[in-house]
Amino acid sequence: MMYDLFANETTGEHEQIGPAAWVLRGYALAYAPELLNAIQILEQISPFRHMTTPGGFTMSVALTNCGRFGWSSDESGYRYSQTDPLSGKAWPVMPDIFMKLASEAAAVAGFPRFQPDACLVNRYLPGSRLSLHQDKDERDFSAPIVSVSLGMPAVFLFGGLKRTDKARRIPLLHGDVVVWGGPDRLRYHGILPLKDKPHPLLGSVRLNFTFREAG
Ligand code: MD3
Ligand code: FE
């Protein structure tokens, strides 16, 4: 492994957490500066915003998107669209480096030829959480999803195919990548309320990028 200032004792480990689900520890560390630089540009075009759920709640996580498709939510439901509802304009283009990271990580986990057309970026502050849900707004569930975590640590809940199945708690640290597909694609999952453990590079923020084949 290349030396990295932000590496930790788990960097380089590959943990299999399901038949087709893997945590690649520290896999995105070398990409972090470019990801963060891209976010600064992205958020000037499509700022982070707190969306409303169909149930009328405001999400504690703020989100934005890049790529041909972006995910959004309002009182009438969840959807992918080719334009940002805030501006009416196309979502920002997905940087080539995002595509490279996501497709390489997918290949390591056994999914060659992953070509994401959507990148949803979640921003967590202390106390932000994501309750247990399935990702099922994408058109084709045969493609995996790749997630990249940066900044503060989080505990993610890795459940089963039913909401009531017991969920495992898995810590996600700066630079970790999770890939899940096949029989794990529709598992319930979530993020516990974030503790304030400031990260030396990002401060009291966690960013999560999820790459999807949405359209
Ligand atoms: C999915 N994001 O944006 S990604 C989401 O950290 C989302 O922001 C979370 O869920 C976040 O839809 C979690 C990591 C993850 C881990 C395990 C999973 C997603 C998973 C297992 C099954 C399905
Ligand atoms: Fe999800």
Tab-separated table of C-alpha atoms and ligand atoms in Angstrom:
chain	number	residue	atom	x	y	z
A	1	MET	CA	0.000	0.000	0.000
A	2	MET	CA	1.073	3.566	-0.758
A	3	TYR	CA	1.770	5.616	2.382
A	4	ASP	CA	-1.200	7.810	3.239
A	5	LEU	CA	-1.380	10.352	6.040
A	6	PHE	CA	-5.010	9.347	6.726
A	7	ALA	CA	-4.585	5.580	6.619
A	8	ASN	CA	-5.570	3.498	9.669
A	9	GLU	CA	-4.918	-0.011	10.974
A	10	THR	CA	-7.555	-1.539	8.667
A	11	THR	CA	-6.450	0.118	5.410
A	12	GLY	CA	-6.038	-2.482	2.648
A	13	GLU	CA	-8.349	-5.078	4.211
A	14	HIS	CA	-11.187	-6.521	2.133
A	15	GLU	CA	-14.068	-7.763	4.291
A	16	GLN	CA	-16.804	-9.837	2.745
A	17	ILE	CA	-20.063	-8.934	4.510
A	18	GLY	CA	-22.504	-10.820	2.260
A	19	PRO	CA	-22.501	-13.213	-0.717
A	20	ALA	CA	-21.866	-10.236	-3.040
A	21	ALA	CA	-21.055	-7.417	-0.605
A	22	TRP	CA	-17.589	-6.179	0.333
A	23	VAL	CA	-15.999	-3.459	2.440
A	24	LEU	CA	-12.708	-2.319	0.869
A	25	ARG	CA	-10.928	-0.561	3.733
A	26	GLY	CA	-9.169	2.659	2.740
A	27	TYR	CA	-9.655	1.962	-0.965
A	28	ALA	CA	-10.576	5.605	-1.722
A	29	LEU	CA	-7.816	7.255	0.360
A	30	ALA	CA	-5.693	8.140	-2.654
A	31	TYR	CA	-8.754	9.691	-4.345
A	32	ALA	CA	-9.837	11.825	-1.375
A	33	PRO	CA	-8.172	15.105	-2.448
A	34	GLU	CA	-9.726	14.905	-5.927
A	35	LEU	CA	-13.141	13.936	-4.562
A	36	LEU	CA	-13.112	16.872	-2.154
A	37	ASN	CA	-11.962	19.277	-4.829
A	38	ALA	CA	-14.756	18.101	-7.141
A	39	ILE	CA	-17.348	18.554	-4.381
A	40	GLN	CA	-16.392	22.213	-3.950
A	41	ILE	CA	-17.164	22.802	-7.628
A	42	LEU	CA	-20.250	20.566	-7.664
A	43	GLU	CA	-21.904	22.307	-4.717
A	44	GLN	CA	-21.647	25.714	-6.380
A	45	ILE	CA	-23.842	24.384	-9.217
A	46	SER	CA	-26.131	22.004	-7.289
A	47	PRO	CA	-25.934	22.884	-3.581
A	48	PHE	CA	-26.547	20.398	-0.763
A	49	ARG	CA	-30.162	20.545	0.354
A	50	HIS	CA	-32.400	18.838	2.920
A	51	MET	CA	-35.097	16.998	1.017
A	52	THR	CA	-38.627	16.297	2.202
A	53	THR	CA	-39.794	12.674	2.301
A	54	PRO	CA	-43.185	11.575	0.956
A	55	GLY	CA	-44.189	11.184	4.629
A	56	GLY	CA	-43.578	14.912	5.176
A	57	PHE	CA	-40.322	14.682	7.159
A	58	THR	CA	-37.206	16.717	6.416
A	59	MET	CA	-34.102	14.541	6.018
A	60	SER	CA	-31.307	15.271	8.522
A	61	VAL	CA	-28.817	14.351	5.777
A	62	ALA	CA	-28.242	17.003	3.080
A	63	LEU	CA	-27.690	15.749	-0.443
A	64	THR	CA	-26.751	16.643	-3.988
A	65	ASN	CA	-25.955	14.666	-7.148
A	66	CYS	CA	-23.769	14.542	-10.209
A	67	GLY	CA	-24.023	12.431	-13.336
A	68	ARG	CA	-26.700	12.000	-15.983
A	69	PHE	CA	-29.296	11.164	-13.324
A	70	GLY	CA	-29.820	12.525	-9.821
A	71	TRP	CA	-32.009	11.260	-7.006
A	72	SER	CA	-34.484	13.492	-5.251
A	73	SER	CA	-37.421	13.301	-2.915
A	74	ASP	CA	-40.442	15.471	-2.187
A	75	GLU	CA	-44.027	15.136	-0.907
A	76	SER	CA	-45.016	13.214	-4.038
A	77	GLY	CA	-42.277	10.565	-3.923
A	78	TYR	CA	-38.714	9.498	-4.707
A	79	ARG	CA	-37.330	9.631	-8.246
A	80	TYR	CA	-34.305	9.951	-10.487
A	81	SER	CA	-34.340	12.880	-12.909
A	82	GLN	CA	-31.954	14.381	-15.437
A	83	THR	CA	-32.368	17.889	-14.019
A	84	ASP	CA	-31.851	19.433	-10.608
A	85	PRO	CA	-35.308	20.458	-9.347
A	86	LEU	CA	-33.719	23.535	-7.665
A	87	SER	CA	-32.316	24.997	-10.883
A	88	GLY	CA	-34.174	23.150	-13.646
A	89	LYS	CA	-30.762	22.528	-15.233
A	90	ALA	CA	-28.872	19.278	-15.850
A	91	TRP	CA	-27.036	17.866	-12.817
A	92	PRO	CA	-23.254	18.566	-12.906
A	93	VAL	CA	-21.262	16.108	-15.037
A	94	MET	CA	-19.742	13.174	-13.139
A	95	PRO	CA	-15.955	13.748	-13.045
A	96	ASP	CA	-13.920	11.014	-14.818
A	97	ILE	CA	-12.053	10.276	-11.594
A	98	PHE	CA	-15.377	9.362	-9.855
A	99	MET	CA	-16.152	6.921	-12.661
A	100	LYS	CA	-12.655	5.418	-12.443
A	101	LEU	CA	-12.810	4.914	-8.655
A	102	ALA	CA	-16.311	3.401	-8.764
A	103	SER	CA	-15.650	1.007	-11.639
A	104	GLU	CA	-12.295	-0.150	-10.200
A	105	ALA	CA	-13.828	-0.813	-6.787
A	106	ALA	CA	-16.762	-2.685	-8.334
A	107	ALA	CA	-14.332	-4.860	-10.304
A	108	VAL	CA	-12.367	-5.709	-7.136
A	109	ALA	CA	-15.650	-6.913	-5.597
A	110	GLY	CA	-16.498	-9.071	-8.608
A	111	PHE	CA	-18.524	-6.658	-10.746
A	112	PRO	CA	-16.539	-5.800	-13.886
A	113	ARG	CA	-18.069	-3.335	-16.389
A	114	PHE	CA	-19.850	-1.177	-13.788
A	115	GLN	CA	-20.714	2.119	-15.494
A	116	PRO	CA	-22.540	4.403	-13.039
A	117	ASP	CA	-24.739	7.164	-14.472
A	118	ALA	CA	-25.628	8.662	-11.079
A	119	CYS	CA	-23.633	9.749	-8.035
A	120	LEU	CA	-25.642	10.744	-4.978
A	121	VAL	CA	-23.627	12.661	-2.393
A	122	ASN	CA	-24.841	12.679	1.214
A	123	ARG	CA	-23.519	15.186	3.771
A	124	TYR	CA	-23.803	14.338	7.455
A	125	LEU	CA	-23.249	16.668	10.420
A	126	PRO	CA	-23.199	15.487	14.056
A	127	GLY	CA	-26.653	14.005	14.782
A	128	SER	CA	-27.529	13.325	11.127
A	129	ARG	CA	-28.836	9.825	10.442
A	130	LEU	CA	-30.348	7.727	7.681
A	131	SER	CA	-33.069	5.376	8.810
A	132	LEU	CA	-33.342	1.798	7.585
A	133	HIS	CA	-34.324	1.676	3.876
A	134	GLN	CA	-33.814	-0.199	0.610
A	135	ASP	CA	-32.369	1.399	-2.542
A	136	LYS	CA	-34.967	0.414	-5.128
A	137	ASP	CA	-35.521	3.490	-7.304
A	138	GLU	CA	-32.949	2.317	-9.870
A	139	ARG	CA	-34.228	0.763	-13.099
A	140	ASP	CA	-32.118	-2.419	-13.063
A	141	PHE	CA	-31.104	-4.190	-9.829
A	142	SER	CA	-28.516	-6.386	-11.605
A	143	ALA	CA	-25.955	-3.562	-11.319
A	144	PRO	CA	-24.203	-3.131	-7.953
A	145	ILE	CA	-23.998	0.070	-5.898
A	146	VAL	CA	-20.630	1.439	-4.785
A	147	SER	CA	-20.350	3.717	-1.749
A	148	VAL	CA	-17.385	5.848	-0.669
A	149	SER	CA	-17.083	7.370	2.806
A	150	LEU	CA	-15.009	10.444	3.684
A	151	GLY	CA	-14.588	12.414	6.899
A	152	MET	CA	-16.109	11.493	10.267
A	153	PRO	CA	-16.656	7.838	11.100
A	154	ALA	CA	-20.147	6.338	10.970
A	155	VAL	CA	-21.827	3.123	12.022
A	156	PHE	CA	-23.818	1.583	9.235
A	157	LEU	CA	-26.593	-0.893	9.701
A	158	PHE	CA	-26.470	-3.828	7.328
A	159	GLY	CA	-29.780	-5.621	7.493
A	160	GLY	CA	-31.573	-8.304	5.524
A	161	LEU	CA	-34.258	-8.394	2.859
A	162	LYS	CA	-36.989	-7.743	5.419
A	163	ARG	CA	-37.109	-4.579	7.525
A	164	THR	CA	-37.348	-6.662	10.688
A	165	ASP	CA	-34.273	-8.830	9.943
A	166	LYS	CA	-31.496	-8.298	12.471
A	167	ALA	CA	-28.970	-5.719	11.261
A	168	ARG	CA	-25.200	-5.936	11.699
A	169	ARG	CA	-23.368	-2.773	12.783
A	170	ILE	CA	-20.309	-2.022	10.693
A	171	PRO	CA	-18.053	1.003	11.279
A	172	LEU	CA	-17.197	3.022	8.156
A	173	LEU	CA	-14.108	5.209	8.238
A	174	HIS	CA	-12.578	7.879	5.998
A	175	GLY	CA	-11.580	6.243	2.712
A	176	ASP	CA	-13.663	3.069	3.082
A	177	VAL	CA	-15.568	1.752	0.051
A	178	VAL	CA	-18.567	-0.594	0.175
A	179	VAL	CA	-19.740	-2.544	-2.866
A	180	TRP	CA	-22.952	-4.527	-2.833
A	181	GLY	CA	-24.870	-6.271	-5.594
A	182	GLY	CA	-26.492	-9.534	-6.572
A	183	PRO	CA	-28.381	-11.094	-3.657
A	184	ASP	CA	-27.291	-8.235	-1.331
A	185	ARG	CA	-28.548	-5.457	-3.593
A	186	LEU	CA	-31.940	-5.013	-1.883
A	187	ARG	CA	-30.826	-5.383	1.717
A	188	TYR	CA	-32.153	-2.877	4.223
A	189	HIS	CA	-29.453	-0.522	5.463
A	190	GLY	CA	-29.007	2.757	7.295
A	191	ILE	CA	-26.640	5.008	9.239
A	192	LEU	CA	-26.874	5.583	13.011
A	193	PRO	CA	-26.917	9.186	14.278
A	194	LEU	CA	-23.390	10.543	13.819
A	195	LYS	CA	-21.268	11.311	16.855
A	196	ASP	CA	-19.148	14.448	16.747
A	197	LYS	CA	-15.659	13.033	16.205
A	198	PRO	CA	-14.069	15.726	14.024
A	199	HIS	CA	-11.902	14.439	11.177
A	200	PRO	CA	-8.460	16.089	10.766
A	201	LEU	CA	-9.143	16.882	7.085
A	202	LEU	CA	-12.901	17.594	6.958
A	203	GLY	CA	-13.796	18.642	10.521
A	204	SER	CA	-17.289	17.737	11.801
A	205	VAL	CA	-18.578	16.464	8.455
A	206	ARG	CA	-19.079	13.077	6.828
A	207	LEU	CA	-19.538	12.753	3.066
A	208	ASN	CA	-20.845	9.622	1.409
A	209	PHE	CA	-20.851	9.092	-2.343
A	210	THR	CA	-23.065	6.348	-3.770
A	211	PHE	CA	-22.566	5.381	-7.388
A	212	ARG	CA	-25.474	3.776	-9.212
A	213	GLU	CA	-26.677	2.660	-12.607
A	214	ALA	CA	-29.996	4.458	-12.294
A	215	GLY	CA	-31.330	5.066	-15.799
B	1	MD3	C1	-27.000	-0.829	0.709
B	1	MD3	N1	-26.200	5.882	2.035
B	1	MD3	O1	-27.517	7.006	-0.074
B	1	MD3	S1	-23.995	3.685	1.828
B	1	MD3	C2	-27.956	5.930	0.371
B	1	MD3	O2	-23.526	6.197	4.174
B	1	MD3	C3	-27.291	5.303	1.538
B	1	MD3	O3	-24.794	7.683	3.262
B	1	MD3	C4	-25.566	5.465	3.227
B	1	MD3	O4	-27.759	4.327	2.017
B	1	MD3	C5	-24.540	6.510	3.582
B	1	MD3	O5	-28.930	5.328	-0.133
B	1	MD3	C6	-25.021	4.082	3.219
B	1	MD3	C7	-23.279	2.146	2.338
B	1	MD3	C8	-24.111	0.905	2.290
B	1	MD3	C9	-23.668	-0.107	3.030
B	1	MD3	C10	-24.298	-1.341	3.005
B	1	MD3	C11	-25.403	-1.578	2.254
B	1	MD3	C12	-25.232	0.696	1.541
B	1	MD3	C13	-25.889	-0.565	1.489
B	1	MD3	C14	-26.046	-2.844	2.210
B	1	MD3	C15	-27.117	-3.102	1.417
B	1	MD3	C16	-27.617	-2.092	0.666
B	2	FE	FE	-29.237	3.484	0.660
